[in-house]
Every structure is written in structure tokens, then in C-alpha cells.
């Protein structure tokens, strides 16, 4: 029977495919697609782990004290039986062969399948055996993690021999796992948790695939291989759709392909408004490998390179100076002389360094991660790590225009400490004789304290970039990754708009460059509003550039400027903005179709 699950729409479009469930096991499970040439090795790895656990059970049983209760021996027999059952091991090996999962993923996927069968059993005794199965799988996973390490992700996307498209369903996906999935076959994502600007949602948008987050029970209701539709516009997931619904969505999919094709033609059109204002459309990237897509989309530079993604998926080992220098240089060279704004590491909150999901981090690791040791706070508390990164950045600046940007500054003391580190690093580089270049220095404005004391920031920095994702989170006291308060996360809130407007106006008045690099910049629903505030530089995922450019090409900034005070002083800015933007009878303000 078809069911509908509602969540938050975070990445537009329609995806139709078979569900791949990523279980949230108690053991941290790597999810990796392996190269087809490694399938036999991976199956052998699985069976070797099974044999190790079987021996563990034998030893445990042999060493049971004479006075141990009889049930203990019987329990070990049950565990041994479950371990040897083909429904566990044989079926896991099938996941490896058919889907190219690594062994850990295959075992946890099969646990998910079997656990549901146990849940549906009438007999209470049998139902309780699920806990035994979980224990057996946990042992298997531990054994796998101690043996031959899990293979590295396959660099090329797999297509499983023409199978139906796959969509990923998970309770939560760590940003680090999202990076692996970025190279994979998934055509859409669904998660139980997360907000619109959680980093999982941001990475999904950067991949330009439909995604729904905060879908609460989705990973409990959807089963492996279910046919599902992800409606990324409505935030809807339809499980096991009827043929009529399926046909309707296939039609919508074709329509949105056509629309994308139309927008793609704007790629090389300069972003100039009707009244001749040139607007800078920049790209947000996560890895140097994203740079070609930025150029391809027509970006005139990188406005935000989130360098923290270089620090993930490495078992807690930090990248050294050479490795970072190489990555930054590759991004600079790939952009062929266009400016590259690299943000110093922003680890923390919902971007933990390794594997952990944001909900694990929220609940187990720190009390209040969004308010804790993240971004520049972490960098200043780890000065040698920070200086390593700064040295790598200035050395990369020798190869092309680099701008360095500091995240989450809130106070003058942090600014001064940051500048002291920079001065020291420049002295070190001069003494070492290594080549390095100069770089403009910018501050991210993403904490209300910074927006409210902007003159201080304008004095110390060459440019500002407003991080609306965090500015909204901290202004409204709404955790951006928490689906329970996602309905309160409101970019239209007058307090947010007033901070944005005053920051943009002050920067412009001081003659300093200012851009917005949060998700608002890439959402065409906000393009006119931001233009009306005087913003002339927007940084977003490459995939969003064409839609925003379409808005720019239809805008008249002089007309828009006249509406700003009414919008930001309104109790309901969204409605006020919409009514001011809708063409009045006799007005020549009607949108012109530019991409048809
Ligand atoms: C922001 O906060 O708006 C931003 C761009 O930074 P991040 O999303 O990486 O926190
Ligand atoms: Mg931020």
C-alpha cells in the first residue's frame, strides 16, 4: 500500500528509484562503494570476519565456568546459529556482489532487513531474538573493523549494470559520509533528521539531487528496495506509489529536465540587471574537484571554499601543510585566474571531524555544539593547526588570487588573535624562503554580535561575507540542524532582515566588498530582496547560479531599492515583499522572459 511521508524540501526536483537504507548502527559503519574488481576480496573479508566471530563463540562456550547458568550456553548456541545462517551471511554477500557495498555496509543493510522480519513475528519469543541478531552483527562489525581495513571509496560512480536508479534513505547522514556519496550513484536522499540549512542538506543541494530531510520516521517506514518517489519541491516522499502517481511524477521529471536545459543556456550570459548593474555570482565549493563545475556553471570565482571537508574522513588525522597547500593550489589553478575565497576550517556543530552523525554529536559529544568550540574558536584553541592552514593558504596565493576568510568571529579579541597568527605565519614563511603571495582578508558575519558591531570588522578586514545560515540560527536561537524547530527557522524574520540590511549598507558605505554566501544567496526567492538591500555579490552552489542569474537579468535595482525600508519594517516581510514585487496594472515591472 502506498504511503506518504512529509519532511522538509531541501533540494529541488523529483527522484524516483529503489530505496537503499543506511542503517544507524551502534558501531560506526563506513559506507563505501567498492570497485568491482574487489568484490571477491570483500566477500572473503566478510567470511573471514564470520569465522573469527564463530571462533570467539566457541572459545566463550568452552570457557564457561562450570557453575554458569545453563541458559548462557544455550544463548551462545543461538548466537552461533544466527551467525552461520545464510539469511545473514549469504544475503550480506549478495549485497556486496549486487550493489558493491563494502562488507560493513552489507551486513548492516541485511540486519535492517532481518530486524523488520523479526518485528513482524507473532511469536513473542521469536520477536525477542532480534536483540540477539543485533549483538551478533555488532560482533561481526567489530571484527571487520579490526581486520583488513574497509576499502577506499570507488572514485567512479557505479551504475550496477542498468538497474533502476537508487535513492538513499537514512536516519541521519554525517557530512563526511555525504562526501563519499557525492561520487556515488544516488539520485536522491531522504533523512529522518536535519533542517533546511543542515550541512547534509547543503551537500545534497550542491549535488543538485532532490532531497527531503527531517522526515522523522522515514527510515523506519521505508524498506530496502522499496520503490519511492522523492518530491524535493514539496518535501514529500511517496513509498510504493500507484501507477498513476508514478506516471505523473515521471512527467514532472521530464519537465524539470527541460527547464534545466533552458536555464543552462544562461551559463555564459553576463549577470547584469535591466538598469545595467553588474552582479557578481560566485560559487560555493567543498573540494578542489568541485571547481570545474563552478566554471562550467558560469561562476566568476569561488566565494566560499569550505576547507573543513579536507579535514573529514581521515580517522581524526589532520591534513598537514603540504597536503593542504596542494589542495588549495589545485582549486586556484582550476579556477584559471578567477578569485578563490577559502574559508579557514569550520569544524564543529553539525560538522564533526569524523563519521559521527550530527544527532550523535548533539546528544552525546557536547552539550551545545552550535554554541561550542567551532570554527575560529577551535582554530584559535589549536594554534599550530591554525598556522599550518594559514601557511598553506598564503603559499597557494602564490599561484593565483586567493582571499582568506575567517568563520564565526564575534569579538575584537578574536580578530586581534587571528591577525597575530597571520603576522607570525608571514614571518615564518619569509624566513623559510618559501614562495607565498598576498591575500585579501575577510570576515564572515554570521553571529549577531558581529553584525551589531560591524564598524570594528570593517576596520580590520578587506571584505565581509554574510553567512546567513548561521546568522539566522544565532539570531533566532534555532538549531539549524534540528528538525523539531525547523518550522521556526525563518530567513524572512524582520530581525534577520534588519541585520542583513544594516550589514550590507554599512559595508557599502565604507567602500568594502560584501557578499552573502549562505543558502539565501542561492535561493531565487530572495534574489530581489537581497538586490533591494544593495547586495551585488552572491555566492552559492554552482547548480543554483542559472536560476539566480535569471532573476538578476529581470531585475531593476533602482526600483527594488525603493521597496527595502517597507519590507524590513513590516511585521510580515514576506507578504509585503511579494505584494510589492507583483506587477501592478499599468506598471512596466512585469518580468521579462529571458530564458525561453
Ligand atoms: C553560513 O553560515 O551561512 C555559511 C555559509 O557557513 P556554513 O553553512 O558552512 O556554516
Ligand atoms: Mg556558517
Coordinates of C-alpha atoms and ligand atoms in Angstrom, one line a residue:
X1 CA 0.0 0.0 0.0
X2 CA 1.3 3.4 -0.9
X3 CA 2.3 5.7 1.9
X4 CA 3.2 9.4 2.1
X5 CA 5.8 10.8 4.4
X6 CA 6.3 14.6 4.8
X7 CA 9.6 16.3 5.6
X8 CA 11.4 19.5 4.6
X9 CA 12.1 20.2 1.0
X10 CA 15.8 21.0 0.8
X11 CA 16.9 20.3 -2.7
X12 CA 14.5 20.6 -5.7
X13 CA 13.4 18.2 -8.3
X14 CA 11.9 14.7 -8.4
X15 CA 13.8 11.4 -7.9
X16 CA 12.3 8.0 -8.5
X17 CA 14.1 4.9 -7.5
X18 CA 14.7 1.9 -5.2
X19 CA 15.5 2.7 -1.6
X20 CA 18.9 2.0 -0.2
X21 CA 18.7 2.1 3.6
X22 CA 21.8 3.1 5.5
X23 CA 21.3 1.7 9.0
X24 CA 22.3 3.8 12.0
X25 CA 24.2 1.0 13.8
X26 CA 25.7 1.4 17.2
X27 CA 29.1 0.7 15.7
X28 CA 30.3 3.5 13.3
X29 CA 29.9 1.8 9.9
X30 CA 31.8 3.1 6.8
X31 CA 29.6 3.2 3.8
X32 CA 31.7 2.7 0.7
X33 CA 31.0 1.5 -2.9
X34 CA 33.8 -0.8 -3.8
X35 CA 35.5 -1.2 -7.1
X36 CA 34.0 -4.3 -9.0
X37 CA 37.5 -5.8 -9.2
X38 CA 37.5 -6.0 -5.4
X39 CA 34.2 -7.9 -4.9
X40 CA 35.7 -11.3 -4.3
X41 CA 38.2 -9.9 -1.8
X42 CA 35.3 -8.1 0.0
X43 CA 33.2 -11.3 0.2
X44 CA 36.3 -13.1 1.6
X45 CA 36.7 -10.3 4.2
X46 CA 33.1 -10.9 5.2
X47 CA 33.6 -14.7 5.6
X48 CA 36.9 -14.2 7.4
X49 CA 35.1 -11.9 10.0
X50 CA 32.3 -14.5 10.3
X51 CA 34.9 -17.3 11.0
X52 CA 36.7 -15.1 13.6
X53 CA 33.4 -14.5 15.4
X54 CA 32.5 -18.2 15.2
X55 CA 35.8 -19.0 17.0
X56 CA 35.1 -16.3 19.6
X57 CA 31.8 -18.0 20.4
X58 CA 33.4 -21.4 20.5
X59 CA 36.0 -20.1 23.0
X60 CA 33.4 -18.4 25.1
X61 CA 31.4 -21.6 25.3
X62 CA 34.4 -23.7 26.1
X63 CA 35.5 -21.3 28.9
X64 CA 32.1 -21.0 30.5
X65 CA 32.6 -21.6 34.3
X66 CA 31.1 -24.9 35.5
X67 CA 28.5 -23.1 37.6
X68 CA 27.4 -20.8 34.8
X69 CA 23.6 -20.9 34.3
X70 CA 22.6 -23.3 31.5
X71 CA 20.8 -20.5 29.6
X72 CA 24.2 -18.9 28.9
X73 CA 25.4 -21.9 26.9
X74 CA 22.1 -22.1 25.1
X75 CA 22.3 -18.4 24.2
X76 CA 25.7 -18.9 22.7
X77 CA 24.3 -21.7 20.6
X78 CA 21.6 -19.3 19.4
X79 CA 24.2 -16.7 18.5
X80 CA 26.3 -19.3 16.7
X81 CA 23.3 -20.4 14.8
X82 CA 22.3 -16.9 13.7
X83 CA 25.9 -16.2 12.7
X84 CA 26.0 -19.3 10.4
X85 CA 22.6 -18.6 8.9
X86 CA 22.7 -17.9 5.2
X87 CA 20.0 -15.4 5.7
X88 CA 22.6 -13.2 7.4
X89 CA 25.9 -14.0 5.8
X90 CA 24.8 -15.3 2.4
X91 CA 22.4 -12.4 1.9
X92 CA 25.1 -9.9 3.0
X93 CA 27.5 -11.3 0.4
X94 CA 24.7 -10.7 -2.1
X95 CA 24.6 -7.0 -1.2
X96 CA 28.4 -6.9 -1.9
X97 CA 28.1 -8.7 -5.2
X98 CA 25.0 -6.9 -6.5
X99 CA 25.3 -3.4 -5.0
X100 CA 29.1 -3.2 -4.5
X101 CA 28.7 -2.3 -0.8
X102 CA 31.7 -2.8 1.5
X103 CA 31.2 -5.6 3.9
X104 CA 30.3 -3.4 6.9
X105 CA 27.5 -1.7 4.9
X106 CA 26.3 -5.1 3.5
X107 CA 26.0 -6.6 7.0
X108 CA 24.2 -3.6 8.4
X109 CA 21.8 -3.4 5.4
X110 CA 20.9 -7.1 5.9
X111 CA 20.5 -6.6 9.7
X112 CA 17.9 -3.9 8.8
X113 CA 16.0 -6.4 6.5
X114 CA 16.1 -9.2 9.1
X115 CA 15.2 -6.9 12.0
X116 CA 12.0 -6.0 10.3
X117 CA 11.1 -9.6 9.7
X118 CA 11.6 -10.3 13.5
X119 CA 9.4 -7.2 14.3
X120 CA 6.6 -8.7 12.3
X121 CA 6.7 -12.1 14.0
X122 CA 3.6 -13.2 16.0
X123 CA 5.6 -15.2 18.5
X124 CA 7.0 -13.1 21.3
X125 CA 9.9 -15.4 21.9
X126 CA 11.0 -15.3 18.3
X127 CA 10.4 -11.5 18.2
X128 CA 12.9 -11.1 21.0
X129 CA 15.6 -12.9 19.1
X130 CA 16.1 -9.6 17.2
X131 CA 18.3 -8.4 20.1
X132 CA 20.4 -11.5 19.7
X133 CA 20.8 -10.8 16.0
X134 CA 21.9 -7.3 16.7
X135 CA 24.5 -8.5 19.1
X136 CA 25.8 -11.0 16.6
X137 CA 26.0 -8.3 13.9
X138 CA 27.7 -5.9 16.3
X139 CA 30.4 -8.5 16.9
X140 CA 30.8 -9.0 13.1
X141 CA 31.2 -5.3 12.6
X142 CA 33.8 -5.1 15.3
X143 CA 35.7 -8.0 13.9
X144 CA 35.6 -6.3 10.4
X145 CA 36.9 -3.0 11.9
X146 CA 39.8 -4.9 13.5
X147 CA 40.8 -6.9 10.4
X148 CA 41.7 -5.8 6.9
X149 CA 40.5 -2.2 6.7
X150 CA 37.4 -1.2 4.7
X151 CA 38.4 -0.3 1.2
X152 CA 38.6 3.3 0.0
X153 CA 35.6 4.6 -1.9
X154 CA 35.5 3.8 -5.6
X155 CA 36.4 7.0 -7.4
X156 CA 34.0 6.5 -10.3
X157 CA 30.2 6.5 -9.9
X158 CA 28.8 2.9 -10.3
X159 CA 25.8 2.1 -12.4
X160 CA 25.1 -1.6 -11.4
X161 CA 24.5 -2.8 -14.9
X162 CA 21.5 -0.7 -15.8
X163 CA 19.5 -1.3 -12.6
X164 CA 16.8 1.2 -11.6
X165 CA 18.1 4.4 -10.0
X166 CA 18.9 4.2 -6.3
X167 CA 17.8 6.7 -3.6
X168 CA 19.4 6.9 -0.2
X169 CA 17.3 6.6 3.0
X170 CA 18.9 7.1 6.4
X171 CA 18.2 8.3 9.8
X172 CA 21.0 10.8 9.5
X173 CA 24.0 11.2 7.3
X174 CA 27.2 12.7 8.5
X175 CA 28.6 15.4 6.3
X176 CA 31.7 13.2 6.0
X177 CA 29.6 10.3 4.6
X178 CA 27.9 12.8 2.3
X179 CA 31.3 13.5 0.7
X180 CA 31.6 9.8 -0.2
X181 CA 28.1 9.7 -1.5
X182 CA 28.9 12.8 -3.6
X183 CA 30.7 10.5 -6.0
X184 CA 28.0 7.8 -6.0
X185 CA 25.0 6.8 -7.9
X186 CA 22.3 8.1 -5.6
X187 CA 19.6 10.1 -7.4
X188 CA 18.0 11.4 -4.2
X189 CA 18.2 11.5 -0.4
X190 CA 15.8 11.1 2.5
X191 CA 16.8 11.5 6.1
X192 CA 14.8 11.4 9.4
X193 CA 16.6 14.3 10.9
X194 CA 18.1 17.6 9.8
X195 CA 17.0 21.2 8.9
X196 CA 17.0 23.2 5.7
X197 CA 20.5 24.5 6.2
X198 CA 22.0 21.5 8.0
X199 CA 25.2 20.6 6.2
X200 CA 23.7 17.3 4.9
X201 CA 21.1 19.4 3.1
X202 CA 23.7 21.8 1.8
X203 CA 25.8 19.0 0.3
X204 CA 22.6 17.5 -1.2
X205 CA 21.9 20.8 -2.9
X206 CA 25.5 21.0 -4.1
X207 CA 25.0 17.7 -5.8
X208 CA 21.8 19.0 -7.4
X209 CA 19.7 16.0 -6.5
X210 CA 16.3 16.0 -4.9
X211 CA 16.3 15.7 -1.1
X212 CA 13.9 15.7 1.8
X213 CA 15.2 15.9 5.4
X214 CA 13.5 15.9 8.7
X215 CA 11.2 13.2 7.5
X216 CA 11.0 11.8 11.1
X217 CA 10.1 8.1 10.7
X218 CA 11.2 7.6 7.1
X219 CA 14.0 5.2 7.7
X220 CA 11.6 3.1 9.9
X221 CA 8.8 3.1 7.4
X222 CA 10.8 2.5 4.2
X223 CA 12.3 -0.9 3.5
X224 CA 15.3 -1.9 1.4
X225 CA 14.4 -1.8 -2.3
X226 CA 11.0 -0.2 -1.8
X227 CA 10.1 1.9 -4.8
X228 CA 10.0 5.6 -3.7
X229 CA 9.4 9.0 -5.1
X230 CA 11.2 11.9 -3.6
X231 CA 9.5 15.2 -4.3
X232 CA 12.2 17.7 -3.4
X233 CA 9.9 20.7 -4.1
X234 CA 7.1 19.7 -1.7
X235 CA 9.2 17.8 0.9
X236 CA 7.2 14.7 0.2
X237 CA 8.3 11.0 0.0
X238 CA 5.9 8.6 -1.6
X239 CA 6.5 4.9 -0.8
X240 CA 5.2 2.3 -3.3
X241 CA 3.3 4.7 -5.5
X242 CA 0.4 3.7 -7.6
X243 CA 1.0 3.5 -11.4
X244 CA -1.0 6.8 -12.0
X245 CA 1.1 8.7 -9.4
X246 CA 4.3 7.2 -10.8
X247 CA 3.4 8.4 -14.3
X248 CA 2.5 11.9 -13.1
X249 CA 5.9 12.2 -11.4
X250 CA 7.8 10.8 -14.4
X251 CA 6.1 13.6 -16.4
X252 CA 7.2 16.2 -13.8
X253 CA 10.7 14.8 -14.0
X254 CA 10.8 15.3 -17.8
X255 CA 9.5 18.9 -17.4
X256 CA 12.2 19.8 -14.9
X257 CA 14.9 18.3 -17.2
X258 CA 13.6 20.7 -19.9
X259 CA 13.6 23.6 -17.5
X260 CA 17.2 22.8 -16.5
X261 CA 18.2 22.7 -20.2
X262 CA 16.7 26.1 -20.7
X263 CA 18.4 27.6 -17.7
X264 CA 21.8 26.1 -18.8
X265 CA 21.7 28.4 -21.8
X266 CA 22.2 31.4 -19.5
X267 CA 25.6 30.0 -18.5
X268 CA 27.7 32.5 -20.4
X269 CA 25.3 35.5 -20.2
X270 CA 26.8 38.2 -18.1
X271 CA 24.8 38.8 -14.9
X272 CA 23.7 42.4 -15.5
X273 CA 20.4 43.9 -14.3
X274 CA 17.9 45.8 -16.5
X275 CA 19.4 49.0 -15.3
X276 CA 23.0 47.9 -16.1
X277 CA 24.2 46.9 -12.6
X278 CA 26.8 44.1 -12.8
X279 CA 26.1 41.4 -10.2
X280 CA 28.9 39.0 -9.1
X281 CA 27.7 35.4 -9.0
X282 CA 30.3 33.2 -7.2
X283 CA 30.4 29.5 -6.3
X284 CA 30.4 27.7 -3.0
X285 CA 32.6 24.6 -3.2
X286 CA 33.7 21.8 -0.8
X287 CA 36.6 20.3 -2.6
X288 CA 39.1 21.4 -5.3
X289 CA 37.4 18.8 -7.5
X290 CA 34.2 21.0 -7.4
X291 CA 36.0 23.9 -9.2
X292 CA 35.4 22.7 -12.8
X293 CA 31.6 22.6 -12.1
X294 CA 31.8 26.1 -10.8
X295 CA 33.4 27.3 -14.0
X296 CA 31.0 25.3 -16.1
X297 CA 28.1 26.9 -14.4
X298 CA 29.4 30.4 -15.2
X299 CA 30.7 31.4 -11.7
X300 CA 33.1 34.4 -11.8
X301 CA 35.1 33.0 -8.9
X302 CA 34.7 31.0 -5.7
X303 CA 33.0 32.9 -2.9
X304 CA 33.3 30.1 -0.3
X305 CA 35.5 27.1 -0.3
X306 CA 34.5 25.2 2.9
X307 CA 38.0 23.9 3.7
X308 CA 36.8 21.7 6.6
X309 CA 35.8 19.0 4.2
X310 CA 39.5 18.4 3.7
X311 CA 39.7 17.5 7.4
X312 CA 37.0 14.8 7.3
X313 CA 37.1 11.1 6.6
X314 CA 40.6 10.7 7.8
X315 CA 40.3 8.9 11.1
X316 CA 41.0 12.1 13.1
X317 CA 44.4 12.7 11.4
X318 CA 44.6 16.3 10.4
X319 CA 45.9 17.2 6.9
X320 CA 49.5 18.5 7.0
X321 CA 50.7 21.8 5.4
X322 CA 51.8 20.2 2.2
X323 CA 48.6 18.3 1.6
X324 CA 46.5 21.5 2.3
X325 CA 48.8 23.6 0.1
X326 CA 48.3 21.1 -2.7
X327 CA 44.5 21.1 -2.4
X328 CA 44.3 24.9 -2.3
X329 CA 46.7 25.3 -5.2
X330 CA 44.6 22.8 -7.2
X331 CA 41.5 24.9 -6.6
X332 CA 43.3 28.1 -7.5
X333 CA 44.7 26.6 -10.7
X334 CA 41.4 25.0 -11.7
X335 CA 39.7 28.5 -11.4
X336 CA 42.1 29.8 -14.1
X337 CA 42.8 33.2 -12.6
X338 CA 39.4 33.9 -11.1
X339 CA 39.5 34.7 -7.3
X340 CA 39.1 31.8 -4.9
X341 CA 37.9 32.7 -1.4
X342 CA 39.0 30.0 1.0
X343 CA 37.5 29.9 4.5
X344 CA 39.6 28.6 7.3
X345 CA 38.4 25.4 8.9
X346 CA 34.9 25.4 10.3
X347 CA 34.8 22.1 12.2
X348 CA 32.2 21.6 15.0
X349 CA 28.4 21.8 15.4
X350 CA 26.9 19.6 12.7
X351 CA 30.3 19.2 11.0
X352 CA 32.2 16.8 13.3
X353 CA 35.6 15.7 12.2
X354 CA 34.9 12.1 11.7
X355 CA 32.0 9.8 10.8
X356 CA 29.8 10.8 13.7
X357 CA 26.3 11.9 12.7
X358 CA 25.1 15.3 13.8
X359 CA 22.5 13.8 16.1
X360 CA 25.1 11.7 17.8
X361 CA 27.2 14.8 18.2
X362 CA 24.3 16.7 19.6
X363 CA 23.3 14.1 22.1
X364 CA 26.5 12.5 23.2
X365 CA 29.5 14.6 22.5
X366 CA 28.9 18.1 23.6
X367 CA 26.1 19.9 25.3
X368 CA 25.5 22.6 22.9
X369 CA 27.8 22.1 19.8
X370 CA 26.4 25.1 17.8
X371 CA 27.4 27.3 20.7
X372 CA 30.6 25.5 21.5
X373 CA 34.2 25.2 20.2
X374 CA 33.6 25.5 16.5
X375 CA 35.1 27.4 13.6
X376 CA 37.6 30.2 14.6
X377 CA 37.2 29.3 18.2
X378 CA 38.6 25.9 17.5
X379 CA 41.3 27.3 15.3
X380 CA 42.5 29.7 18.0
X381 CA 42.5 26.9 20.5
X382 CA 44.7 24.8 18.3
X383 CA 47.3 27.4 17.1
X384 CA 49.7 25.0 15.4
X385 CA 46.9 23.5 13.4
X386 CA 45.6 27.1 12.5
X387 CA 49.1 28.3 11.5
X388 CA 49.6 25.2 9.3
X389 CA 46.5 26.0 7.5
X390 CA 47.4 29.7 7.1
X391 CA 50.8 28.9 5.8
X392 CA 49.3 26.5 3.2
X393 CA 46.8 29.3 2.2
X394 CA 49.4 32.0 1.7
X395 CA 51.6 29.6 -0.2
X396 CA 48.7 28.8 -2.5
X397 CA 48.2 32.5 -3.0
X398 CA 51.5 32.5 -4.9
X399 CA 49.6 30.6 -7.7
X400 CA 46.6 32.9 -8.2
X401 CA 44.2 35.3 -6.5
X402 CA 43.3 33.9 -3.1
X403 CA 41.1 35.5 -0.5
X404 CA 41.2 34.2 3.1
X405 CA 38.0 34.2 5.1
X406 CA 37.6 33.7 8.8
X407 CA 34.3 32.0 10.1
X408 CA 32.2 32.8 13.1
X409 CA 34.1 35.8 14.5
X410 CA 32.2 37.5 17.3
X411 CA 34.6 39.8 19.1
X412 CA 37.6 42.2 18.6
X413 CA 39.8 39.9 20.8
X414 CA 39.3 37.1 18.3
X415 CA 40.1 39.4 15.4
X416 CA 43.3 40.5 17.0
X417 CA 44.4 37.0 17.9
X418 CA 43.7 35.9 14.3
X419 CA 45.8 38.8 12.9
X420 CA 48.6 38.0 15.3
X421 CA 48.7 34.4 13.9
X422 CA 48.7 35.7 10.4
X423 CA 51.6 38.1 11.1
X424 CA 53.6 35.3 12.6
X425 CA 52.9 32.9 9.7
X426 CA 54.0 35.6 7.2
X427 CA 57.3 36.0 9.2
X428 CA 57.8 32.2 9.2
X429 CA 57.2 32.0 5.5
X430 CA 59.6 34.8 4.8
X431 CA 62.3 33.2 7.0
X432 CA 61.7 29.8 5.4
X433 CA 62.3 31.2 1.9
X434 CA 59.1 29.5 0.6
X435 CA 57.2 31.4 -2.1
X436 CA 53.9 32.9 -0.9
X437 CA 51.5 35.5 -2.1
X438 CA 49.4 38.1 -0.5
X439 CA 45.7 37.5 0.1
X440 CA 42.8 39.8 0.9
X441 CA 41.4 39.0 4.3
X442 CA 37.7 38.8 5.1
X443 CA 35.4 38.1 8.0
X444 CA 32.3 36.1 7.9
X445 CA 29.4 37.9 9.5
X446 CA 27.3 35.0 11.0
X447 CA 26.9 35.9 14.6
X448 CA 24.5 38.8 15.6
X449 CA 27.3 40.2 17.8
X450 CA 29.4 40.7 14.7
X451 CA 26.6 42.3 12.7
X452 CA 25.9 44.6 15.6
X453 CA 29.5 45.8 15.9
X454 CA 30.2 45.9 12.2
X455 CA 32.5 49.0 12.2
X456 CA 35.1 47.0 14.1
X457 CA 35.1 44.4 11.4
X458 CA 35.2 47.0 8.7
X459 CA 38.3 48.5 10.3
X460 CA 40.3 45.2 10.3
X461 CA 39.1 43.4 7.2
X462 CA 39.3 43.9 3.4
X463 CA 35.9 42.3 2.8
X464 CA 32.9 40.7 4.5
X465 CA 30.8 37.7 3.6
X466 CA 27.5 37.2 5.4
X467 CA 26.8 33.6 6.4
X468 CA 23.0 33.7 6.6
X469 CA 22.7 30.0 7.6
X470 CA 24.4 30.7 10.9
X471 CA 23.2 34.3 11.2
X472 CA 19.6 33.1 11.2
X473 CA 20.4 30.2 13.6
X474 CA 22.0 32.5 16.1
X475 CA 19.6 35.4 15.7
X476 CA 16.5 33.3 16.2
X477 CA 18.1 30.7 18.6
X478 CA 17.1 27.9 16.3
X479 CA 19.4 25.0 15.8
X480 CA 19.7 24.8 12.0
X481 CA 20.2 21.0 12.1
X482 CA 17.2 20.2 14.4
X483 CA 14.1 19.2 12.5
X484 CA 12.0 19.7 15.7
X485 CA 12.4 23.5 15.4
X486 CA 12.8 23.7 11.6
X487 CA 9.4 25.4 11.2
X488 CA 10.8 28.3 13.3
X489 CA 13.9 28.7 11.1
X490 CA 12.8 31.8 9.2
X491 CA 15.0 33.8 6.8
X492 CA 12.1 36.3 6.5
X493 CA 12.2 37.2 10.2
X494 CA 12.4 41.0 10.4
X495 CA 15.3 40.7 12.9
X496 CA 17.3 38.7 10.4
X497 CA 16.4 41.1 7.5
X498 CA 17.4 44.2 9.6
X499 CA 20.8 42.7 10.5
X500 CA 21.4 41.8 6.8
X501 CA 20.4 45.2 5.5
X502 CA 22.4 47.1 8.1
X503 CA 25.5 45.0 7.4
X504 CA 25.3 45.4 3.6
X505 CA 24.6 49.2 3.9
X506 CA 27.5 49.8 6.3
X507 CA 30.0 47.8 4.3
X508 CA 29.0 49.6 1.1
X509 CA 29.2 53.0 2.8
X510 CA 32.7 52.1 4.0
X511 CA 33.7 51.1 0.4
X512 CA 34.3 47.5 1.5
X513 CA 33.2 44.5 -0.6
X514 CA 30.4 42.5 0.9
X515 CA 28.7 39.3 -0.3
X516 CA 26.3 36.7 1.0
X517 CA 27.4 33.1 1.0
X518 CA 24.6 31.4 3.0
X519 CA 21.8 29.4 1.4
X520 CA 19.7 32.6 0.9
X521 CA 22.1 33.8 -1.8
X522 CA 21.3 30.8 -3.9
X523 CA 17.6 30.8 -3.4
X524 CA 15.8 32.7 -6.2
X525 CA 13.0 33.6 -3.7
X526 CA 15.4 36.0 -2.0
X527 CA 17.3 37.4 -5.1
X528 CA 15.2 40.6 -5.4
X529 CA 15.2 41.2 -1.7
X530 CA 18.9 41.0 -1.5
X531 CA 19.3 43.2 -4.5
X532 CA 17.0 45.7 -2.9
X533 CA 19.3 45.9 0.1
X534 CA 22.2 46.8 -2.2
X535 CA 23.9 43.4 -2.4
X536 CA 25.9 43.0 -5.6
X537 CA 27.8 39.8 -4.8
X538 CA 26.2 36.4 -4.2
X539 CA 27.9 33.1 -3.6
X540 CA 26.0 29.8 -4.0
X541 CA 26.2 26.2 -5.2
X542 CA 27.1 26.1 -8.9
X543 CA 23.8 24.4 -9.6
X544 CA 21.9 27.4 -8.4
X545 CA 23.7 30.1 -10.4
X546 CA 21.4 29.9 -13.5
X547 CA 18.2 30.4 -11.5
X548 CA 19.6 33.3 -9.6
X549 CA 21.0 34.8 -12.8
X550 CA 17.6 34.6 -14.4
X551 CA 16.3 36.8 -11.5
X552 CA 19.1 39.2 -11.9
X553 CA 18.5 39.6 -15.6
X554 CA 14.9 40.6 -14.9
X555 CA 15.6 43.0 -12.0
X556 CA 15.8 46.7 -11.9
X557 CA 17.9 47.7 -8.9
X558 CA 16.6 51.3 -8.7
X559 CA 13.0 50.1 -8.5
X560 CA 14.0 47.4 -6.0
X561 CA 15.9 49.9 -3.8
X562 CA 12.7 51.8 -3.2
X563 CA 10.9 48.9 -1.5
X564 CA 13.5 47.9 1.1
X565 CA 12.5 50.0 4.0
X566 CA 8.9 49.0 3.7
X567 CA 9.8 45.3 3.6
X568 CA 12.2 45.3 6.5
X569 CA 10.0 47.3 8.8
X570 CA 7.0 45.2 8.0
X571 CA 5.6 42.7 10.6
X572 CA 5.3 40.2 7.7
X573 CA 8.2 41.0 5.4
X574 CA 7.5 38.0 3.1
X575 CA 3.9 39.1 2.2
X576 CA 5.0 42.7 1.9
X577 CA 7.8 41.8 -0.4
X578 CA 5.6 39.6 -2.6
X579 CA 3.0 42.2 -2.9
X580 CA 5.5 44.9 -3.8
X581 CA 7.1 42.6 -6.4
X582 CA 3.8 41.6 -8.1
X583 CA 3.2 43.8 -11.2
X584 CA 0.6 46.5 -10.7
X585 CA -1.8 47.3 -13.5
X586 CA -0.1 49.6 -16.0
X587 CA 3.4 49.2 -14.5
X588 CA 6.2 48.2 -16.7
X589 CA 7.6 46.0 -13.9
X590 CA 6.3 42.7 -15.4
X591 CA 9.0 40.1 -15.5
X592 CA 10.6 39.6 -18.9
X593 CA 11.1 36.1 -20.1
X594 CA 14.9 35.7 -20.7
X595 CA 15.4 32.0 -20.8
X596 CA 12.8 30.5 -23.1
Ligands
LIG1 C1 26.7 30.2 6.8 O1 26.6 30.0 8.0 O2 25.8 30.9 6.1 C2 27.7 29.6 5.9 C3 27.9 29.9 4.7 O3 28.6 28.8 6.5 P1 28.2 27.3 6.9 O4 26.9 27.0 6.2 O5 29.3 26.4 6.3 O6 28.2 27.2 8.3
LIG2 MG1 28.4 29.3 8.9

